PDB file of C-alpha atoms and ligand atoms in Angstrom:
ATOM      1  CA  MET K  99     166.790  45.337  86.955  1.00  0.00           C
ATOM      2  CA  LEU K 100     165.474  46.842  83.877  1.00  0.00           C
ATOM      3  CA  GLU K 101     167.574  47.148  80.958  1.00  0.00           C
ATOM      4  CA  LEU K 102     167.638  50.806  79.591  1.00  0.00           C
ATOM      5  CA  CYS K 103     167.783  52.658  76.245  1.00  0.00           C
ATOM      6  CA  LEU K 104     170.245  54.956  77.525  1.00  0.00           C
ATOM      7  CA  LYS K 105     170.758  56.881  74.029  1.00  0.00           C
ATOM      8  CA  PRO K 106     171.942  60.452  74.566  1.00  0.00           C
ATOM      9  CA  ILE K 107     169.241  62.752  74.076  1.00  0.00           C
ATOM     10  CA  ALA K 108     170.170  65.776  71.904  1.00  0.00           C
ATOM     11  CA  SER K 109     170.650  68.980  74.126  1.00  0.00           C
ATOM     12  CA  ARG K 110     171.833  72.863  73.329  1.00  0.00           C
ATOM     13  CA  SER K 111     172.637  73.181  76.918  1.00  0.00           C
ATOM     14  CA  LYS K 112     176.538  74.500  77.388  1.00  0.00           C
ATOM     15  CA  TYR K 113     176.777  71.497  80.002  1.00  0.00           C
ATOM     16  CA  ALA K 114     175.836  68.826  77.223  1.00  0.00           C
ATOM     17  CA  GLN K 115     179.591  68.138  76.668  1.00  0.00           C
ATOM     18  CA  ILE K 116     180.052  67.337  80.201  1.00  0.00           C
ATOM     19  CA  GLN K 117     177.340  64.809  80.126  1.00  0.00           C
ATOM     20  CA  SER K 118     174.946  63.822  77.711  1.00  0.00           C
ATOM     21  CA  ARG K 119     171.224  63.601  79.009  1.00  0.00           C
ATOM     22  CA  LEU K 120     170.473  59.568  78.591  1.00  0.00           C
ATOM     23  CA  CYS K 121     167.034  58.085  77.811  1.00  0.00           C
ATOM     24  CA  GLN K 122     165.530  56.329  80.523  1.00  0.00           C
ATOM     25  CA  CYS K 123     163.049  54.373  78.807  1.00  0.00           C
ATOM     26  CA  GLU K 124     162.831  50.847  78.879  1.00  0.00           C
ATOM     27  CA  LYS K 125     165.262  49.531  75.743  1.00  0.00           C
ATOM     28  CA  ARG K 126     163.723  48.637  72.533  1.00  0.00           C
ATOM     29  CA  HIS K 127     160.919  51.226  73.720  1.00  0.00           C
ATOM     30  CA  ASN K 128     158.322  52.568  71.199  1.00  0.00           C
ATOM     31  CA  GLY K 129     158.213  56.328  70.692  1.00  0.00           C
ATOM     32  CA  SER K 130     160.874  58.846  71.431  1.00  0.00           C
ATOM     33  CA  CYS K 131     163.397  58.870  74.070  1.00  0.00           C
ATOM     34  CA  ASP K 132     162.643  60.486  77.282  1.00  0.00           C
ATOM     35  CA  GLU K 133     164.913  61.107  80.281  1.00  0.00           C
ATOM     36  CA  PHE K 134     161.937  61.376  82.473  1.00  0.00           C
ATOM     37  CA  PRO K 135     159.528  58.792  81.181  1.00  0.00           C
ATOM     38  CA  PHE K 136     158.753  57.917  84.981  1.00  0.00           C
ATOM     39  CA  LEU K 137     157.422  61.504  85.435  1.00  0.00           C
ATOM     40  CA  ARG K 138     155.123  61.417  82.165  1.00  0.00           C
ATOM     41  CA  GLU K 139     151.993  61.303  84.312  1.00  0.00           C
ATOM     42  CA  PHE K 140     153.099  63.702  86.706  1.00  0.00           C
ATOM     43  CA  LYS K 141     154.050  66.178  83.928  1.00  0.00           C
ATOM     44  CA  VAL K 142     150.219  66.082  82.967  1.00  0.00           C
ATOM     45  CA  SER K 143     148.168  65.849  85.927  1.00  0.00           C
ATOM     46  CA  HIS K 144     150.817  67.684  88.766  1.00  0.00           C
ATOM     47  CA  PRO K 145     153.125  69.541  86.796  1.00  0.00           C
ATOM     48  CA  SER K 146     154.472  71.191  89.700  1.00  0.00           C
ATOM     49  CA  VAL K 147     155.404  68.147  91.434  1.00  0.00           C
ATOM     50  CA  ALA K 148     157.205  66.611  88.373  1.00  0.00           C
ATOM     51  CA  LYS K 149     159.334  70.048  88.237  1.00  0.00           C
ATOM     52  CA  LYS K 150     160.169  69.601  91.987  1.00  0.00           C
ATOM     53  CA  ILE K 151     161.265  66.066  91.415  1.00  0.00           C
ATOM     54  CA  GLU K 152     163.459  66.872  88.443  1.00  0.00           C
ATOM     55  CA  ARG K 153     164.921  69.875  89.881  1.00  0.00           C
ATOM     56  CA  ASP K 154     165.732  68.575  93.358  1.00  0.00           C
ATOM     57  CA  ALA K 155     166.959  65.750  91.786  1.00  0.00           C
ATOM     58  CA  THR K 156     169.337  67.341  89.087  1.00  0.00           C
ATOM     59  CA  MET K 157     170.257  70.718  90.585  1.00  0.00           C
ATOM     60  CA  THR K 158     171.988  72.213  93.346  1.00  0.00           C
ATOM     61  CA  THR K 159     169.463  73.585  95.848  1.00  0.00           C
ATOM     62  CA  GLY K 160     168.829  77.370  96.249  1.00  0.00           C
ATOM     63  CA  ALA K 161     170.029  79.465  99.314  1.00  0.00           C
ATOM     64  CA  SER K 162     169.760  83.112 100.022  1.00  0.00           C
ATOM     65  CA  TRP K 163     172.928  84.232  98.315  1.00  0.00           C
ATOM     66  CA  LYS K 164     173.617  87.716  97.569  1.00  0.00           C
ATOM     67  CA  SER K 165     173.375  88.691  94.158  1.00  0.00           C
ATOM     68  CA  GLN K 166     177.208  88.409  92.821  1.00  0.00           C
ATOM     69  CA  ASP K 167     176.667  84.573  93.778  1.00  0.00           C
ATOM     70  CA  ALA K 168     173.062  84.117  92.649  1.00  0.00           C
ATOM     71  CA  GLY K 169     173.910  82.918  89.104  1.00  0.00           C
ATOM     72  CA  LEU K 170     174.993  79.933  90.850  1.00  0.00           C
ATOM     73  CA  ASN K 171     172.090  79.170  92.699  1.00  0.00           C
ATOM     74  CA  ARG K 172     170.917  76.641  90.812  1.00  0.00           C
ATOM     75  CA  ILE K 173     173.440  74.538  88.474  1.00  0.00           C
ATOM     76  CA  LEU K 174     173.415  71.115  87.574  1.00  0.00           C
ATOM     77  CA  ARG K 175     174.847  69.067  90.243  1.00  0.00           C
ATOM     78  CA  TRP K 176     177.392  67.035  88.201  1.00  0.00           C
ATOM     79  CA  VAL K 177     178.783  70.279  86.842  1.00  0.00           C
ATOM     80  CA  MET K 178     179.607  70.820  90.695  1.00  0.00           C
ATOM     81  CA  LEU K 179     182.221  67.932  90.177  1.00  0.00           C
ATOM     82  CA  LEU K 180     184.593  69.360  87.692  1.00  0.00           C
ATOM     83  CA  SER K 181     187.636  71.029  88.852  1.00  0.00           C
ATOM     84  CA  ASP K 182     187.988  74.986  89.389  1.00  0.00           C
ATOM     85  CA  ASP K 183     189.635  75.086  85.869  1.00  0.00           C
ATOM     86  CA  GLU K 184     187.519  73.061  84.178  1.00  0.00           C
ATOM     87  CA  LEU K 185     184.658  75.212  85.437  1.00  0.00           C
ATOM     88  CA  LEU K 186     186.497  78.391  84.320  1.00  0.00           C
ATOM     89  CA  ASP K 187     185.992  77.211  80.675  1.00  0.00           C
ATOM     90  CA  PHE K 188     182.122  77.678  81.538  1.00  0.00           C
ATOM     91  CA  GLY K 189     182.573  81.218  82.678  1.00  0.00           C
ATOM     92  CA  ILE K 190     182.240  79.853  86.256  1.00  0.00           C
ATOM     93  CA  ASN K 191     184.882  81.306  88.263  1.00  0.00           C
ATOM     94  CA  MET K 192     185.072  79.843  91.482  1.00  0.00           C
ATOM     95  CA  SER K 193     187.675  81.939  93.198  1.00  0.00           C
ATOM     96  CA  GLN K 194     185.234  84.840  93.128  1.00  0.00           C
ATOM     97  CA  LEU K 195     183.009  83.022  95.453  1.00  0.00           C
ATOM     98  CA  LYS K 196     182.447  83.053  99.148  1.00  0.00           C
ATOM     99  CA  PRO K 197     184.023  80.208 100.883  1.00  0.00           C
ATOM    100  CA  GLN K 198     180.827  79.068 102.297  1.00  0.00           C
ATOM    101  CA  VAL K 199     179.134  79.298  98.970  1.00  0.00           C
ATOM    102  CA  ILE K 200     182.041  77.157  97.574  1.00  0.00           C
ATOM    103  CA  ALA K 201     181.616  74.607 100.156  1.00  0.00           C
ATOM    104  CA  LYS K 202     177.876  74.400  99.804  1.00  0.00           C
ATOM    105  CA  LEU K 203     178.434  74.298  95.710  1.00  0.00           C
ATOM    106  CA  ARG K 204     180.773  71.684  96.116  1.00  0.00           C
ATOM    107  CA  GLU K 205     178.896  69.261  99.064  1.00  0.00           C
ATOM    108  CA  LYS K 206     175.611  69.171  96.236  1.00  0.00           C
ATOM    109  CA  ALA K 207     177.761  67.711  93.712  1.00  0.00           C
ATOM    110  CA  ALA K 208     176.533  64.333  92.526  1.00  0.00           C
ATOM    111  CA  SER K 209     177.072  62.047  89.383  1.00  0.00           C
ATOM    112  CA  TYR K 210     174.418  62.243  86.442  1.00  0.00           C
ATOM    113  CA  VAL K 211     173.467  58.389  87.267  1.00  0.00           C
ATOM    114  CA  ASP K 212     172.790  59.402  90.947  1.00  0.00           C
ATOM    115  CA  CYS K 213     170.741  62.557  90.207  1.00  0.00           C
ATOM    116  CA  ILE K 214     168.644  60.165  87.784  1.00  0.00           C
ATOM    117  CA  GLU K 215     168.354  57.282  90.566  1.00  0.00           C
ATOM    118  CA  VAL K 216     167.319  60.044  93.069  1.00  0.00           C
ATOM    119  CA  ALA K 217     164.599  61.229  90.706  1.00  0.00           C
ATOM    120  CA  LYS K 218     163.112  57.879  90.267  1.00  0.00           C
ATOM    121  CA  LYS K 219     163.303  57.161  94.070  1.00  0.00           C
ATOM    122  CA  LEU K 220     161.356  60.508  94.553  1.00  0.00           C
ATOM    123  CA  THR K 221     158.908  59.392  91.885  1.00  0.00           C
ATOM    124  CA  TRP K 222     158.640  56.092  93.563  1.00  0.00           C
ATOM    125  CA  LEU K 223     158.117  58.048  97.114  1.00  0.00           C
ATOM    126  CA  ALA K 224     155.816  60.372  95.622  1.00  0.00           C
ATOM    127  CA  TYR K 225     153.235  57.832  94.618  1.00  0.00           C
ATOM    128  CA  GLN K 226     153.250  56.107  97.885  1.00  0.00           C
ATOM    129  CA  MET K 227     152.127  58.923  99.893  1.00  0.00           C
ATOM    130  CA  LEU K 228     148.651  59.304 101.416  1.00  0.00           C
ATOM    131  CA  ASP K 229     146.422  60.814  98.737  1.00  0.00           C
ATOM    132  CA  ALA K 230     148.535  60.400  95.963  1.00  0.00           C
ATOM    133  CA  PRO K 231     147.280  59.690  92.409  1.00  0.00           C
ATOM    134  CA  GLN K 232     147.589  55.837  91.153  1.00  0.00           C
ATOM    135  CA  PRO K 233     150.319  55.348  88.783  1.00  0.00           C
ATOM    136  CA  LEU K 234     149.447  53.724  85.252  1.00  0.00           C
ATOM    137  CA  ALA K 235     150.491  50.057  85.318  1.00  0.00           C
ATOM    138  CA  GLU K 236     153.799  50.762  83.256  1.00  0.00           C
ATOM    139  CA  THR K 237     154.907  53.421  85.517  1.00  0.00           C
ATOM    140  CA  SER K 238     154.339  51.358  88.342  1.00  0.00           C
ATOM    141  CA  ALA K 239     156.291  48.374  86.935  1.00  0.00           C
ATOM    142  CA  TYR K 240     159.295  50.803  86.036  1.00  0.00           C
ATOM    143  CA  LEU K 241     159.419  51.968  89.477  1.00  0.00           C
ATOM    144  CA  VAL K 242     158.918  48.934  91.060  1.00  0.00           C
ATOM    145  CA  ALA K 243     162.133  47.153  89.133  1.00  0.00           C
ATOM    146  CA  HIS K 244     164.158  49.730  90.355  1.00  0.00           C
ATOM    147  CA  PHE K 245     163.301  49.947  94.154  1.00  0.00           C
ATOM    148  CA  GLU K 246     160.768  47.446  95.891  1.00  0.00           C
ATOM    149  CA  PRO K 247     156.938  47.158  95.801  1.00  0.00           C
ATOM    150  CA  MET K 248     155.077  50.142  96.415  1.00  0.00           C
ATOM    151  CA  ILE K 249     152.592  50.392  99.303  1.00  0.00           C
ATOM    152  CA  PRO K 250     150.114  53.202  99.226  1.00  0.00           C
ATOM    153  CA  GLY K 251     150.396  55.688 102.215  1.00  0.00           C
ATOM    154  CA  SER K 252     153.656  54.199 103.540  1.00  0.00           C
ATOM    155  CA  THR K 253     155.652  57.262 102.597  1.00  0.00           C
ATOM    156  CA  THR K 254     156.815  59.108 105.622  1.00  0.00           C
ATOM    157  CA  CYS K 255     158.783  62.211 106.246  1.00  0.00           C
ATOM    158  CA  ILE K 256     162.454  61.065 106.767  1.00  0.00           C
ATOM    159  CA  VAL K 257     163.139  63.132 110.037  1.00  0.00           C
ATOM    160  CA  CYS K 258     159.815  62.984 112.050  1.00  0.00           C
ATOM    161  CA  ARG K 259     158.357  59.761 110.304  1.00  0.00           C
ATOM    162  CA  LYS K 260     154.836  61.267 110.003  1.00  0.00           C
ATOM    163  CA  SER K 261     152.751  60.025 107.057  1.00  0.00           C
ATOM    164  CA  LEU K 262     153.068  62.561 104.352  1.00  0.00           C
ATOM    165  CA  SER K 263     149.809  63.482 102.190  1.00  0.00           C
ATOM    166  CA  PHE K 264     150.391  64.184  98.468  1.00  0.00           C
ATOM    167  CA  ASN K 265     148.385  67.364  99.104  1.00  0.00           C
ATOM    168  CA  LEU K 266     151.139  69.016 100.842  1.00  0.00           C
ATOM    169  CA  PHE K 267     152.877  69.639  97.337  1.00  0.00           C
ATOM    170  CA  ALA K 268     150.252  72.048  96.568  1.00  0.00           C
ATOM    171  CA  GLU K 269     150.700  73.797 100.048  1.00  0.00           C
ATOM    172  CA  ALA K 270     153.329  76.671 100.172  1.00  0.00           C
ATOM    173  CA  ARG K 271     153.953  79.334 102.958  1.00  0.00           C
ATOM    174  CA  ARG K 272     155.703  82.377 102.107  1.00  0.00           C
ATOM    175  CA  GLY K 273     156.563  81.036  98.592  1.00  0.00           C
ATOM    176  CA  ARG K 274     158.397  77.892 100.060  1.00  0.00           C
ATOM    177  CA  ALA K 275     156.764  74.413  99.787  1.00  0.00           C
ATOM    178  CA  GLU K 276     155.720  72.713 102.833  1.00  0.00           C
ATOM    179  CA  ILE K 277     157.518  69.190 101.926  1.00  0.00           C
ATOM    180  CA  GLU K 278     161.323  69.264 100.747  1.00  0.00           C
ATOM    181  CA  THR K 279     163.428  66.758  99.287  1.00  0.00           C
ATOM    182  CA  GLY K 280     165.674  65.841 102.086  1.00  0.00           C
ATOM    183  CA  HIS K 281     168.996  63.748 102.668  1.00  0.00           C
ATOM    184  CA  MET K 282     169.384  61.376 105.877  1.00  0.00           C
ATOM    185  CA  ASN K 283     173.079  62.314 105.336  1.00  0.00           C
ATOM    186  CA  PRO K 284     173.129  65.878 103.817  1.00  0.00           C
ATOM    187  CA  ARG K 285     176.524  65.170 102.064  1.00  0.00           C
ATOM    188  CA  SER K 286     175.224  62.345 100.151  1.00  0.00           C
ATOM    189  CA  HIS K 287     172.927  62.666  96.934  1.00  0.00           C
ATOM    190  CA  LYS K 288     172.324  58.846  96.485  1.00  0.00           C
ATOM    191  CA  ALA K 289     168.940  57.272  95.991  1.00  0.00           C
ATOM    192  CA  HIS K 290     169.023  55.293  99.125  1.00  0.00           C
ATOM    193  CA  ASN K 291     169.797  58.475 101.092  1.00  0.00           C
ATOM    194  CA  VAL K 292     166.837  60.743  99.914  1.00  0.00           C
ATOM    195  CA  GLY K 293     163.379  61.081 100.982  1.00  0.00           C
ATOM    196  CA  PHE K 294     160.723  63.792 101.337  1.00  0.00           C
ATOM    197  CA  VAL K 295     160.764  65.887 104.609  1.00  0.00           C
ATOM    198  CA  HIS K 296     158.525  68.501 106.083  1.00  0.00           C
ATOM    199  CA  ARG K 297     160.103  71.908 105.662  1.00  0.00           C
ATOM    200  CA  GLU K 298     160.167  72.412 109.267  1.00  0.00           C
ATOM    201  CA  CYS K 299     161.868  69.159 109.786  1.00  0.00           C
ATOM    202  CA  ASN K 300     164.316  69.680 107.126  1.00  0.00           C
ATOM    203  CA  ILE K 301     165.339  73.130 108.860  1.00  0.00           C
ATOM    204  CA  ALA K 302     165.513  71.322 112.515  1.00  0.00           C
ATOM    205  CA  GLN K 303     167.874  68.415 111.008  1.00  0.00           C
ATOM    206  CA  GLY K 304     170.440  71.274 109.252  1.00  0.00           C
ATOM    207  CA  GLN K 305     173.308  69.843 108.496  1.00  0.00           C
ATOM    208  CA  ARG K 306     173.515  66.948 110.778  1.00  0.00           C
ATOM    209  CA  THR K 307     172.740  63.626 109.937  1.00  0.00           C
ATOM    210  CA  LEU K 308     169.604  61.720 110.945  1.00  0.00           C
ATOM    211  CA  GLN K 309     171.353  59.876 113.704  1.00  0.00           C
ATOM    212  CA  GLU K 310     173.665  62.808 114.536  1.00  0.00           C
ATOM    213  CA  PHE K 311     169.925  65.041 114.722  1.00  0.00           C
ATOM    214  CA  TYR K 312     168.081  62.161 116.663  1.00  0.00           C
ATOM    215  CA  SER K 313     171.079  62.161 119.450  1.00  0.00           C
ATOM    216  CA  TRP K 314     170.935  65.991 119.593  1.00  0.00           C
ATOM    217  CA  ILE K 315     167.428  65.955 120.063  1.00  0.00           C
ATOM    218  CA  ARG K 316     167.522  63.146 122.781  1.00  0.00           C
ATOM    219  CA  GLU K 317     170.173  65.129 124.835  1.00  0.00           C
ATOM    220  CA  ILE K 318     167.933  68.138 124.743  1.00  0.00           C
ATOM    221  CA  LEU K 319     164.747  66.380 126.082  1.00  0.00           C
ATOM    222  CA  GLU K 320     167.013  64.962 128.718  1.00  0.00           C
ATOM    223  CA  ARG K 321     168.510  68.202 130.127  1.00  0.00           C
ATOM    224  CA  ALA K 322     164.890  69.621 129.664  1.00  0.00           C
ATOM    225  CA  GLU K 323     163.238  66.618 131.732  1.00  0.00           C
ATOM    226  CA  SER K 324     166.083  67.017 134.587  1.00  0.00           C
ATOM    227  CA  ASN K 325     165.821  70.717 134.451  1.00  0.00           C
ATOM    228  CA  PRO K 326     162.191  71.677 134.576  1.00  0.00           C
ATOM    229  CA  ILE K 327     161.497  75.553 133.661  1.00  0.00           C
ATOM    230  CA  ALA K 328     160.502  77.708 136.479  1.00  0.00           C
ATOM    231  CA  ARG K 329     156.895  78.346 137.049  1.00  0.00           C
ATOM    232  CA  ASN K 330     156.084  80.316 134.015  1.00  0.00           C
ATOM    233  CA  PRO K 331     152.322  81.269 133.091  1.00  0.00           C
ATOM    234  CA  ASP K 332     153.168  81.641 129.611  1.00  0.00           C
ATOM    235  CA  VAL K 333     154.239  77.933 129.048  1.00  0.00           C
ATOM    236  CA  GLN K 334     151.130  75.944 129.880  1.00  0.00           C
ATOM    237  CA  ASN K 335     151.626  72.954 128.142  1.00  0.00           C
ATOM    238  CA  HIS K 336     152.813  70.677 130.528  1.00  0.00           C
ATOM    239  CA  GLU K 337     153.771  67.851 128.036  1.00  0.00           C
ATOM    240  CA  VAL K 338     156.694  70.333 126.855  1.00  0.00           C
ATOM    241  CA  TYR K 339     158.158  70.277 130.208  1.00  0.00           C
TER     242      TYR K 339
HETATM  243 ZN1   ZN C1490     165.470  55.701  74.317  1.00  0.00          ZN
HETATM  244 ZN1   ZN C1491     158.407  65.801 109.550  1.00  0.00          ZN
END
């Protein structure tokens, strides 16, 4: 494991008193401190990918909430670890939110350290997608020191296990990205539990863990196979029963 600098980085955010953002560069590094040194290359070559990794790792995810709750749509995950009373000091009144919104926000809470490790893991995975750019030796060594050696083209959707192309980042339908950050267990935001996932696969998985999802799909297919649908000219693909 690399020894990291971990010096606090000055911030004007009102949430800095909860948790200082820490330099993730190697200890005794040259140059200024940086919280996301592993994203430096993407920040230049693919800024939207860098932004997505940073946002998905550190912020609660967006949902189509009503305007009253919209302000909390994206908030730092570690802020959601505070109690309702502590949040009041930051002008966040949880008691005004709908129970489903509260549940969603609380479920996405994660420690700062976990969020930073998730950002590193997502970067490591992005570099191993098909058609991904090559990281500089320094970035590669940094990520490999955190995880395992990188195998080009080995990153798959965590749900359907198809290979993922880096080009999918640039594709979006109705403003929504074609690949999203997914969780094998939707209630755990930790590096070992995250990966990239097709948008459709993420929607299909929903709130199930991967294991629950595969069991559910298996049961559906077993029922479909034992109860073939009646002759219907609109359903001609025999592979779909
Ligand atoms: Zn530093
Ligand atoms: Zn998939």
